[in-house]
Short mmCIF file of C-alpha atoms in Angstrom, two decimals:
data_model
loop_
_atom_site.label_atom_id
_atom_site.label_comp_id
_atom_site.label_asym_id
_atom_site.label_seq_id
_atom_site.Cartn_x
_atom_site.Cartn_y
_atom_site.Cartn_z
CA UNK A 15 141.63 79.70 136.36
CA UNK A 16 137.49 82.62 136.19
CA UNK A 17 135.50 82.50 138.75
CA UNK A 18 132.98 80.25 137.06
CA UNK A 19 135.38 77.33 136.44
CA UNK A 20 132.62 75.15 138.80
CA UNK A 21 130.19 75.18 136.65
CA UNK A 22 130.76 72.72 134.04
CA UNK A 23 131.18 70.23 136.87
CA UNK A 24 127.70 71.41 138.42
CA UNK A 25 124.81 69.93 135.83
CA UNK A 26 127.17 66.88 136.10
CA UNK A 27 126.95 66.86 139.48
CA UNK A 28 124.02 67.49 140.66
CA UNK A 29 122.45 65.03 138.73
CA UNK A 30 124.20 63.16 139.84
CA UNK A 31 123.89 63.94 143.29
CA UNK A 32 119.67 64.07 142.80
CA UNK A 33 120.21 60.43 141.68
CA UNK A 34 121.66 59.22 145.03
CA UNK A 35 119.43 61.21 147.29
CA UNK A 36 116.81 59.35 145.71
CA UNK A 37 117.35 56.11 146.88
CA UNK A 38 116.23 56.87 150.02
CA UNK A 39 113.60 55.27 151.00
CA UNK A 40 110.91 58.33 151.24
CA UNK A 41 107.36 58.60 149.61
CA UNK A 42 106.26 59.05 145.85
CA UNK A 43 105.33 62.78 146.34
CA UNK A 44 108.40 64.38 147.79
CA UNK A 45 110.10 61.83 144.30
CA UNK A 46 108.84 64.29 142.13
CA UNK A 47 109.16 66.92 143.73
CA UNK A 48 113.04 66.23 144.40
CA UNK A 49 113.21 64.83 140.93
CA UNK A 50 112.14 68.14 139.95
CA UNK A 51 113.82 69.84 142.02
CA UNK A 52 117.45 68.20 140.25
CA UNK A 53 116.20 68.65 136.71
CA UNK A 54 115.63 72.83 137.29
CA UNK A 55 118.20 72.64 139.22
CA UNK A 56 120.90 71.12 136.20
CA UNK A 57 118.20 73.00 133.09
CA UNK A 58 118.85 76.33 135.22
CA UNK A 59 122.82 75.11 135.59
CA UNK A 60 123.01 74.32 131.56
CA UNK A 61 121.21 77.91 131.05
CA UNK A 62 124.29 79.22 132.78
CA UNK A 63 126.70 77.25 131.00
CA UNK A 64 125.22 78.70 127.73
CA UNK A 65 125.61 82.47 128.48
CA UNK A 66 129.14 82.19 130.16
CA UNK A 67 130.17 80.47 126.49
CA UNK A 68 128.12 83.25 124.84
CA UNK A 69 131.87 85.43 123.96
CA UNK A 70 133.37 82.15 123.08
CA UNK A 71 135.07 81.78 126.24
CA UNK A 72 136.63 78.19 127.11
CA UNK A 73 135.23 77.68 130.70
CA UNK A 74 137.72 74.69 132.31
CA UNK A 75 137.19 72.66 135.46
CA UNK A 76 140.55 71.31 136.82
CA UNK A 77 139.36 68.61 138.98
CA UNK A 78 142.20 67.98 142.00
CA UNK A 79 143.62 71.26 141.12
CA UNK A 80 145.39 69.19 137.94
CA UNK A 81 145.74 71.77 134.68
CA UNK A 82 144.76 70.05 131.65
CA UNK A 83 146.28 67.53 130.17
CA UNK A 84 147.41 65.49 132.99
CA UNK A 85 144.32 66.17 135.04
CA UNK A 86 140.89 64.98 135.00
CA UNK A 87 139.27 67.92 133.46
CA UNK A 88 135.94 69.55 131.73
CA UNK A 89 135.45 71.56 130.00
CA UNK A 90 132.72 73.77 128.47
CA UNK A 91 132.11 75.57 125.17
CA UNK A 92 129.14 77.05 122.91
CA UNK A 93 128.69 73.42 121.96
CA UNK A 94 129.32 71.03 125.19
CA UNK A 95 126.69 73.89 126.53
CA UNK A 96 124.22 74.01 123.72
CA UNK A 97 124.19 70.34 124.55
CA UNK A 98 123.61 70.54 128.17
CA UNK A 99 121.08 72.69 127.35
CA UNK A 100 118.77 71.04 124.61
CA UNK A 101 119.22 67.31 127.33
CA UNK A 102 117.90 69.26 130.59
CA UNK A 103 114.93 70.91 129.06
CA UNK A 104 114.28 67.46 127.20
CA UNK A 105 115.17 65.44 131.22
CA UNK A 106 112.08 68.03 132.80
CA UNK A 107 109.19 66.76 130.73
CA UNK A 108 110.35 63.48 130.61
CA UNK A 109 110.09 64.02 134.74
CA UNK A 110 106.48 66.12 134.48
CA UNK A 111 105.49 63.27 132.60
CA UNK A 112 106.75 60.75 134.20
CA UNK A 113 104.95 62.52 137.19
CA UNK A 114 102.16 62.65 135.70
CA UNK A 115 102.24 58.78 134.48
CA UNK A 116 102.18 57.04 137.93
CA UNK A 117 104.06 53.86 137.21
CA UNK A 118 104.09 52.08 141.00
CA UNK A 119 106.14 49.45 140.37
CA UNK A 120 108.94 51.10 138.34
CA UNK A 121 108.75 53.40 140.66
CA UNK A 122 109.36 50.69 143.38
CA UNK A 123 112.24 49.61 142.05
CA UNK A 124 114.04 53.80 141.89
CA UNK A 125 112.78 54.96 138.02
CA UNK A 126 113.10 58.84 139.24
CA UNK A 127 116.74 57.70 141.10
CA UNK A 128 117.80 56.19 137.60
CA UNK A 129 116.73 59.07 135.41
CA UNK A 130 118.66 60.71 137.48
CA UNK A 131 122.10 58.84 136.81
CA UNK A 132 121.40 58.77 133.32
CA UNK A 133 120.84 62.77 132.61
CA UNK A 134 123.85 62.37 135.10
CA UNK A 135 125.81 60.61 132.38
CA UNK A 136 124.74 62.67 129.43
CA UNK A 137 125.67 66.05 130.98
CA UNK A 138 129.48 63.99 131.47
CA UNK A 139 129.29 63.14 128.01
CA UNK A 140 128.80 66.40 126.95
CA UNK A 141 130.78 68.36 129.49
CA UNK A 142 133.62 66.15 129.71
CA UNK A 143 136.68 67.31 127.87
CA UNK A 144 139.17 64.22 127.02
CA UNK A 145 138.68 60.78 125.33
CA UNK A 146 138.54 58.59 128.15
CA UNK A 147 136.70 59.84 130.59
CA UNK A 148 133.79 60.15 127.29
CA UNK A 149 134.07 56.85 127.33
CA UNK A 150 133.71 56.63 131.83
CA UNK A 151 130.67 59.32 130.65
CA UNK A 152 129.39 57.05 128.24
CA UNK A 153 129.69 53.66 131.14
CA UNK A 154 127.05 56.23 134.39
CA UNK A 155 124.71 56.86 130.96
CA UNK A 156 124.74 52.91 129.90
CA UNK A 157 124.69 51.39 133.29
CA UNK A 158 121.55 53.64 133.76
CA UNK A 159 120.23 52.97 130.26
CA UNK A 160 120.10 49.41 131.12
CA UNK A 161 118.99 49.07 134.32
CA UNK A 162 115.68 51.35 132.70
CA UNK A 163 115.35 49.33 129.18
CA UNK A 164 114.79 46.14 131.88
CA UNK A 165 113.57 47.88 134.76
CA UNK A 166 109.94 46.18 134.08
CA UNK A 167 111.61 42.82 133.19
CA UNK A 168 108.35 41.99 130.23
CA UNK A 169 109.54 39.63 127.88
CA UNK A 170 109.96 42.41 125.15
CA UNK A 171 112.12 44.95 126.90
CA UNK A 172 114.01 41.82 127.59
CA UNK A 173 114.18 40.78 124.51
CA UNK A 174 115.01 44.27 122.94
CA UNK A 175 117.21 45.30 126.86
CA UNK A 176 119.33 42.44 125.64
CA UNK A 177 120.30 43.41 122.26
CA UNK A 178 120.96 47.62 123.30
CA UNK A 179 123.44 45.79 126.08
CA UNK A 180 125.23 44.07 123.28
CA UNK A 181 125.06 46.41 120.66
CA UNK A 182 126.89 48.76 123.60
CA UNK A 183 129.10 47.46 125.15
CA UNK A 184 131.12 45.52 121.55
CA UNK A 185 131.27 49.49 120.74
CA UNK A 186 132.38 50.19 124.30
CA UNK A 187 134.42 47.82 123.40
CA UNK A 188 134.69 49.89 120.25
CA UNK A 189 136.03 52.47 121.72
CA UNK A 190 138.19 51.20 124.41
CA UNK A 191 140.37 49.88 121.93
CA UNK A 192 140.60 53.14 120.46
CA UNK A 193 141.53 55.23 123.26
CA UNK A 194 144.03 52.81 123.37
CA UNK A 195 145.42 53.36 120.05
CA UNK A 196 145.24 57.06 120.49
CA UNK A 197 147.13 57.40 123.21
CA UNK A 198 149.63 54.67 121.92
CA UNK A 199 150.11 57.64 118.53
CA UNK A 200 149.72 60.93 120.33
CA UNK A 201 150.19 60.44 124.50
CA UNK A 202 147.52 62.08 125.37
CA UNK A 203 143.74 61.56 125.83
CA UNK A 204 142.69 65.13 126.52
CA UNK A 205 140.29 66.50 123.34
CA UNK A 206 142.97 69.49 123.03
CA UNK A 207 145.87 67.80 123.82
CA UNK A 208 145.25 65.68 121.00
CA UNK A 209 144.02 68.32 118.72
CA UNK A 210 147.79 69.90 119.28
CA UNK A 211 150.13 67.06 119.05
CA UNK A 212 147.67 65.97 115.49
CA UNK A 213 148.23 69.05 114.32
CA UNK A 214 152.31 69.25 115.20
CA UNK A 215 152.27 65.30 113.31
CA UNK A 216 150.19 65.66 110.11
CA UNK A 217 147.94 63.54 107.80
CA UNK A 218 149.06 60.88 108.94
CA UNK A 219 147.62 56.97 108.04
CA UNK A 220 147.80 55.79 111.23
CA UNK A 221 145.71 58.65 112.89
CA UNK A 222 142.60 59.22 110.04
CA UNK A 223 142.41 55.67 111.21
CA UNK A 224 141.74 56.10 114.97
CA UNK A 225 140.03 58.58 113.77
CA UNK A 226 137.85 56.23 110.93
CA UNK A 227 137.89 54.05 114.06
CA UNK A 228 135.99 56.63 116.83
CA UNK A 229 133.47 57.36 113.00
CA UNK A 230 132.50 53.31 113.81
CA UNK A 231 132.36 54.29 117.70
CA UNK A 232 130.01 56.79 117.57
CA UNK A 233 127.61 56.13 113.89
CA UNK A 234 127.23 52.57 116.53
CA UNK A 235 126.22 55.16 119.69
CA UNK A 236 123.36 57.15 117.19
CA UNK A 237 122.41 55.03 115.53
CA UNK A 238 124.06 55.51 111.46
CA UNK A 239 122.99 52.95 109.28
CA UNK A 240 123.36 49.76 109.61
CA UNK A 241 124.52 50.19 113.23
CA UNK A 242 121.62 52.02 114.28
CA UNK A 243 119.64 47.85 113.80
CA UNK A 244 118.55 47.79 117.70
CA UNK A 245 116.95 51.37 118.08
CA UNK A 246 114.08 50.35 116.59
CA UNK A 247 112.94 48.06 118.93
CA UNK A 248 114.42 48.54 121.99
CA UNK A 249 112.66 51.91 121.82
CA UNK A 250 109.36 51.04 121.89
CA UNK A 251 109.91 48.39 124.62
CA UNK A 252 110.79 51.80 127.00
CA UNK A 253 108.58 52.82 129.60
CA UNK A 254 106.31 56.17 128.40
CA UNK A 255 108.71 59.09 130.32
CA UNK A 256 111.72 57.21 129.58
CA UNK A 257 111.90 56.40 125.87
CA UNK A 258 111.29 60.12 125.11
CA UNK A 259 114.13 61.08 126.73
CA UNK A 260 116.47 57.97 124.88
CA UNK A 261 114.20 59.19 122.21
CA UNK A 262 115.10 62.55 122.19
CA UNK A 263 118.91 62.43 123.65
CA UNK A 264 120.40 59.62 123.20
CA UNK A 265 121.41 58.95 120.53
CA UNK A 266 122.73 62.52 120.02
CA UNK A 267 125.56 61.99 122.30
CA UNK A 268 126.65 59.91 119.97
CA UNK A 269 126.14 62.83 117.58
CA UNK A 270 127.65 65.02 119.10
CA UNK A 271 130.95 62.99 120.08
CA UNK A 272 131.14 63.59 116.64
CA UNK A 273 131.56 66.76 115.77
CA UNK A 274 134.28 66.52 118.78
CA UNK A 275 135.64 64.34 117.12
CA UNK A 276 135.45 66.14 113.57
CA UNK A 277 136.10 69.73 114.41
CA UNK A 278 138.11 69.67 116.90
CA UNK A 279 140.45 67.10 117.32
CA UNK A 280 140.84 64.84 113.50
CA UNK A 281 140.71 67.43 111.09
CA UNK A 282 144.05 67.24 108.71
CA UNK A 283 142.36 64.60 106.92
CA UNK A 284 138.86 65.04 106.44
CA UNK A 285 138.26 63.91 103.73
CA UNK A 286 138.11 60.24 104.10
CA UNK A 287 135.44 60.22 107.75
CA UNK A 288 133.21 62.99 105.44
CA UNK A 289 132.98 61.19 102.16
CA UNK A 290 131.89 58.07 104.96
CA UNK A 291 129.39 60.81 106.63
CA UNK A 292 127.34 61.45 103.29
CA UNK A 293 126.97 57.97 102.77
CA UNK A 294 125.84 56.56 105.87
CA UNK A 295 124.34 59.26 106.29
CA UNK A 296 121.95 59.22 102.60
CA UNK A 297 121.83 55.96 103.72
CA UNK A 298 120.06 56.67 107.28
CA UNK A 299 117.62 59.41 106.15
CA UNK A 300 115.83 57.01 103.77
CA UNK A 301 116.01 53.74 106.48
CA UNK A 302 114.69 56.19 108.73
CA UNK A 303 111.27 57.93 106.77
CA UNK A 304 111.17 54.25 104.90
CA UNK A 305 110.42 52.20 108.07
CA UNK A 306 107.91 55.41 109.49
CA UNK A 307 105.69 54.35 106.28
CA UNK A 308 106.20 50.12 107.54
CA UNK A 309 105.07 50.95 110.58
CA UNK A 310 101.52 50.96 112.62
CA UNK A 311 102.04 51.28 115.77
CA UNK A 312 103.60 54.48 116.74
CA UNK A 313 106.44 54.61 119.34
CA UNK A 314 108.29 52.16 116.18
CA UNK A 315 107.28 54.92 113.55
CA UNK A 316 108.27 57.82 116.07
CA UNK A 317 111.91 55.18 116.39
CA UNK A 318 112.24 55.99 112.82
CA UNK A 319 112.64 60.04 112.31
CA UNK A 320 114.85 59.62 115.54
CA UNK A 321 116.75 57.74 112.32
CA UNK A 322 116.18 60.06 109.91
CA UNK A 323 116.94 63.17 112.15
CA UNK A 324 120.79 61.43 112.73
CA UNK A 325 121.43 61.00 109.01
CA UNK A 326 120.45 65.25 107.84
CA UNK A 327 123.04 65.70 111.32
CA UNK A 328 126.13 63.48 109.78
CA UNK A 329 124.95 65.56 106.45
CA UNK A 330 125.97 68.11 107.52
CA UNK A 331 128.44 66.77 109.49
CA UNK A 332 130.26 64.66 106.62
CA UNK A 333 129.53 68.97 104.25
CA UNK A 334 131.58 69.67 106.81
CA UNK A 335 131.55 73.84 105.81
CA UNK A 336 130.90 75.89 108.07
CA UNK A 337 127.49 76.44 106.95
CA UNK A 338 126.96 72.72 106.93
CA UNK A 339 128.33 72.31 110.70
CA UNK A 340 125.67 75.64 111.09
CA UNK A 341 122.13 73.68 109.91
CA UNK A 342 123.02 70.83 112.12
CA UNK A 343 124.08 72.58 114.88
CA UNK A 344 120.48 74.78 114.72
CA UNK A 345 118.64 70.85 113.70
CA UNK A 346 120.06 69.78 116.82
CA UNK A 347 117.10 72.03 119.23
CA UNK A 348 114.53 70.71 116.19
CA UNK A 349 115.65 66.90 116.86
CA UNK A 350 115.64 67.21 120.81
CA UNK A 351 112.66 69.48 120.71
CA UNK A 352 109.92 67.53 118.45
CA UNK A 353 110.95 64.27 119.32
CA UNK A 354 110.35 65.18 123.33
CA UNK A 355 107.13 66.53 121.30
CA UNK A 356 106.03 63.64 119.31
CA UNK A 357 107.04 60.76 121.92
CA UNK A 358 104.41 63.21 125.02
CA UNK A 359 101.82 63.04 122.37
CA UNK A 360 102.56 58.68 121.53
CA UNK A 361 101.54 58.42 125.13
CA UNK A 362 98.45 60.57 125.62
CA UNK A 363 97.69 58.72 122.59
CA UNK A 364 98.26 55.69 123.55
CA UNK A 365 96.06 55.60 127.06
CA UNK A 366 93.38 57.89 125.53
CA UNK A 367 92.65 54.66 123.08
CA UNK A 368 94.20 51.87 125.37
CA UNK A 369 95.75 50.51 122.44
CA UNK A 370 99.70 50.95 120.50
CA UNK A 371 97.99 51.17 117.22
CA UNK A 372 97.91 54.36 115.36
CA UNK A 373 94.69 53.26 113.71
CA UNK A 374 90.98 54.31 116.19
CA UNK A 375 90.37 56.50 113.86
CA UNK A 376 87.89 59.81 114.85
CA UNK A 377 90.09 61.32 117.45
CA UNK A 378 89.95 64.77 116.47
CA UNK A 379 86.26 65.28 118.16
CA UNK A 380 87.48 63.71 122.22
CA UNK A 381 91.06 65.47 121.14
CA UNK A 382 91.45 68.11 118.82
CA UNK A 383 94.23 70.20 120.74
CA UNK A 384 96.28 67.08 120.47
CA UNK A 385 95.52 66.40 117.25
CA UNK A 386 96.73 70.66 116.16
CA UNK A 387 99.72 69.62 118.07
CA UNK A 388 100.91 66.63 117.08
CA UNK A 389 100.24 68.46 112.82
CA UNK A 390 102.94 70.75 113.90
CA UNK A 391 104.97 68.47 115.18
CA UNK A 392 104.84 66.68 111.66
CA UNK A 393 105.02 69.32 109.99
CA UNK A 394 108.30 70.15 111.55
CA UNK A 395 109.40 66.59 111.46
CA UNK A 396 109.17 66.42 107.19
CA UNK A 397 110.27 70.34 107.73
CA UNK A 398 107.93 72.41 105.71
CA UNK A 399 107.11 75.83 106.13
CA UNK A 400 106.83 78.33 108.25
CA UNK A 401 108.63 75.43 111.03
CA UNK A 402 111.94 74.96 112.74
CA UNK A 403 112.23 72.19 110.49
CA UNK A 404 112.16 72.94 107.40
CA UNK A 405 114.47 76.66 108.55
CA UNK A 406 117.67 74.22 109.68
CA UNK A 407 116.89 71.62 106.89
CA UNK A 408 117.02 74.41 103.95
CA UNK A 409 119.81 75.13 105.31
CA UNK A 410 121.36 71.61 105.42
CA UNK A 411 120.51 71.13 101.09
CA UNK A 412 121.90 75.27 100.38
CA UNK A 413 124.75 74.10 102.11
CA UNK A 414 124.71 70.62 99.55
CA UNK A 415 124.51 72.02 97.03
CA UNK A 416 127.26 74.68 97.01
CA UNK A 417 129.87 72.16 97.87
CA UNK A 418 128.57 70.15 94.99
CA UNK A 419 130.26 66.94 95.56
CA UNK A 420 129.05 64.05 93.98
CA UNK A 421 128.44 62.64 97.55
CA UNK A 422 127.19 66.01 98.48
CA UNK A 423 124.79 65.79 95.76
CA UNK A 424 123.38 62.83 97.28
CA UNK A 425 122.72 63.23 100.64
CA UNK A 426 120.58 66.10 98.90
CA UNK A 427 118.79 63.62 96.90
CA UNK A 428 118.27 61.38 99.67
CA UNK A 429 117.41 64.27 101.98
CA UNK A 430 114.59 65.81 99.59
CA UNK A 431 112.73 62.28 99.34
CA UNK A 432 112.87 61.26 103.55
CA UNK A 433 111.58 64.57 104.32
CA UNK A 434 108.64 63.69 100.99
CA UNK A 435 108.39 60.60 102.30
CA UNK A 436 107.94 61.30 106.01
CA UNK A 437 105.83 63.79 105.46
CA UNK A 438 103.44 60.81 104.33
CA UNK A 439 104.32 58.85 107.16
CA UNK A 440 102.93 61.39 109.68
CA UNK A 441 100.22 62.66 106.97
CA UNK A 442 99.40 58.45 107.78
CA UNK A 443 99.61 58.71 110.74
CA UNK A 444 97.54 61.65 111.82
CA UNK A 445 94.57 60.76 108.44
CA UNK A 446 94.24 57.18 110.52
CA UNK A 447 93.74 58.10 114.77
CA UNK A 448 92.46 61.41 114.04
CA UNK A 449 90.70 61.63 110.97
CA UNK A 450 87.23 59.76 109.93
CA UNK A 451 84.05 59.02 111.89
CA UNK A 452 85.31 56.81 115.59
CA UNK A 453 83.91 53.19 115.83
CA UNK A 454 82.37 52.69 118.45
CA UNK A 455 83.34 49.67 119.80
CA UNK A 456 86.45 51.70 120.75
CA UNK A 457 86.84 53.07 124.24
CA UNK A 458 88.21 56.47 125.07
CA UNK A 459 89.54 56.25 128.46
CA UNK A 460 90.39 59.66 130.52
CA UNK A 461 93.79 60.68 130.39
CA UNK A 462 95.03 63.02 133.33
CA UNK A 463 95.33 66.87 131.94
CA UNK A 464 98.76 66.48 133.84
CA UNK A 465 99.96 64.42 131.46
CA UNK A 466 98.67 66.11 128.60
CA UNK A 467 100.19 69.26 129.94
CA UNK A 468 103.48 68.19 129.41
CA UNK A 469 102.42 67.65 125.06
CA UNK A 470 101.32 70.47 124.98
CA UNK A 471 104.40 72.59 127.03
CA UNK A 472 106.64 69.76 124.40
CA UNK A 473 104.34 71.71 121.45
CA UNK A 474 105.21 75.26 122.82
CA UNK A 475 108.98 74.21 122.68
CA UNK A 476 108.23 72.69 118.82
CA UNK A 477 106.72 76.11 117.93
CA UNK A 478 109.37 78.71 119.34
CA UNK A 479 111.89 76.84 117.07
CA UNK A 480 110.03 79.04 114.78
CA UNK A 481 109.08 82.45 116.17
CA UNK A 482 112.97 82.39 117.98
CA UNK A 483 114.12 81.07 114.41
CA UNK A 484 117.01 83.82 113.98
CA UNK A 485 118.68 83.85 117.32
CA UNK A 486 119.05 79.68 117.27
CA UNK A 487 119.99 80.77 114.29
CA UNK A 488 122.35 82.66 115.44
CA UNK A 489 123.77 80.78 118.65
CA UNK A 490 124.60 78.17 115.46
CA UNK A 491 126.34 79.90 113.56
CA UNK A 492 127.91 81.01 116.08
CA UNK A 493 128.90 77.70 117.23
CA UNK A 494 130.03 76.75 113.98
CA UNK A 495 132.10 79.82 113.38
CA UNK A 496 133.66 79.21 116.96
CA UNK A 497 134.09 75.09 116.23
CA UNK A 498 136.19 76.35 112.06
CA UNK A 499 139.11 77.27 114.42
CA UNK A 500 140.04 74.35 116.61
CA UNK A 501 142.52 76.60 118.26
CA UNK A 502 140.64 78.94 120.26
CA UNK A 503 139.45 75.44 122.42
CA UNK A 504 143.15 74.12 122.38
CA UNK A 505 143.89 77.69 123.65
CA UNK A 506 141.45 78.01 126.10
CA UNK A 507 141.85 74.58 127.49
CA UNK A 508 146.08 74.86 127.25
CA UNK A 509 146.93 78.65 127.68
CA UNK A 510 148.88 80.04 126.18
CA UNK A 511 151.81 78.31 126.90
CA UNK A 512 153.84 75.26 125.71
CA UNK A 513 152.65 71.82 127.69
CA UNK A 514 155.28 70.65 130.06
CA UNK A 515 155.44 68.46 132.17
CA UNK A 516 155.42 68.74 135.82
CA UNK A 517 158.16 67.80 137.71
CA UNK A 518 158.07 64.02 139.73
CA UNK A 519 156.56 64.90 142.76
CA UNK A 520 158.60 65.24 145.87
CA UNK A 521 156.88 64.97 149.16
CA UNK A 522 157.95 67.08 150.51
CA UNK A 523 155.83 70.37 148.75
CA UNK A 524 153.71 72.96 150.82
CA UNK A 525 150.01 73.39 149.80
CA UNK A 526 149.76 77.55 148.75
#
């Protein structure tokens, strides 16, 4: 066990610990300070994970001293560390927004504590090393998200929250069934051991059925069409800061699970899952793009961009080549960062006009820097050069053309059409809100500087996607190369020796 074996536990434990601490009665300044400290510490540990796994090391934390696959383990390879860092970055910007936009009603009912519990569930999802604890992580994340969804008890929140809760409970129930089937067929739930057992068994119809069941579960969590019907109504009903984190990260947990399961665990018969991902991804890209055109309010429009981005990620995973997986891993960063920025910009825009509608017109005169930030994000979402979105989408399209199957070509066409429609929809928002003459009857309200600053900071990260596209793609390339050889992950978790069932305890063991 290396000296850094504790590190995969640190992001989860830090968020959970600060969440418990925030339940203690204290003034707003103290709660805000604790939220910032906790999230910054989580970000620091996530950055540490990225550095520690940069050479291909797989870090493993064995809880209770029980080795995998018999005990609960937390694992961090390049992919898990990458996701942990992106989630922590988005969490910091969400806390910044919450601190800059006081909400006395929700804060009275532990808004900051619930946000930390949500962050803890997300970190646990990325860093757990087995399928059942992924279910546990989903539940930790979802219990906090259920509370945050209905906190405030507006009619819209209760209606959309009910749909969100029912959908996720159904998906969680199917995940439990899938865990049971996987254990029944392969005798383990540890990712590395599942991969080893599935490889030993070879092509098997039962194993493929379990894999398809898991694909349905994670497609629902990731909001792939048609299982993402709950998303466009739910995210606009959330408090702004919470909605920012939900939109940027929660669907990516489902995408992460898809990547983990179909690049590390079930790799024996990839044809069926890859075909399903290409088909669902193609429809999802178009559904997200045309859904944007159909909306007239900030958050519903942006919610459809989230759905569209999941389609692009499924496209890359469905193509399945190392180049496509590299593009998907890079696009994950683009999607998380630009979604965080767009929802932060929407918060400022809604506060400045006092309306959710994007037809305010003429706001360029009052918010010129915000207009520039939105234009940058719009180009990134649409995938126009020289934005980071262009680099990632170009790599996806090139990988799809290189693969050349009919479904891959269909996905390429969907990606190109979806990007054009997205560009039209985003420019339509910019023209409707910022361009033209501002109507005299519509007031312009003052928005606090910290709330502006959160939107500008997130937009600066979007600009960074372009400036640091090289290092981001280098990291994504190394991650994809690692995922293409699952034996490295298996050896990192289980070691080089065959798994041997330990003898039953006699009660006479002595501690060293």
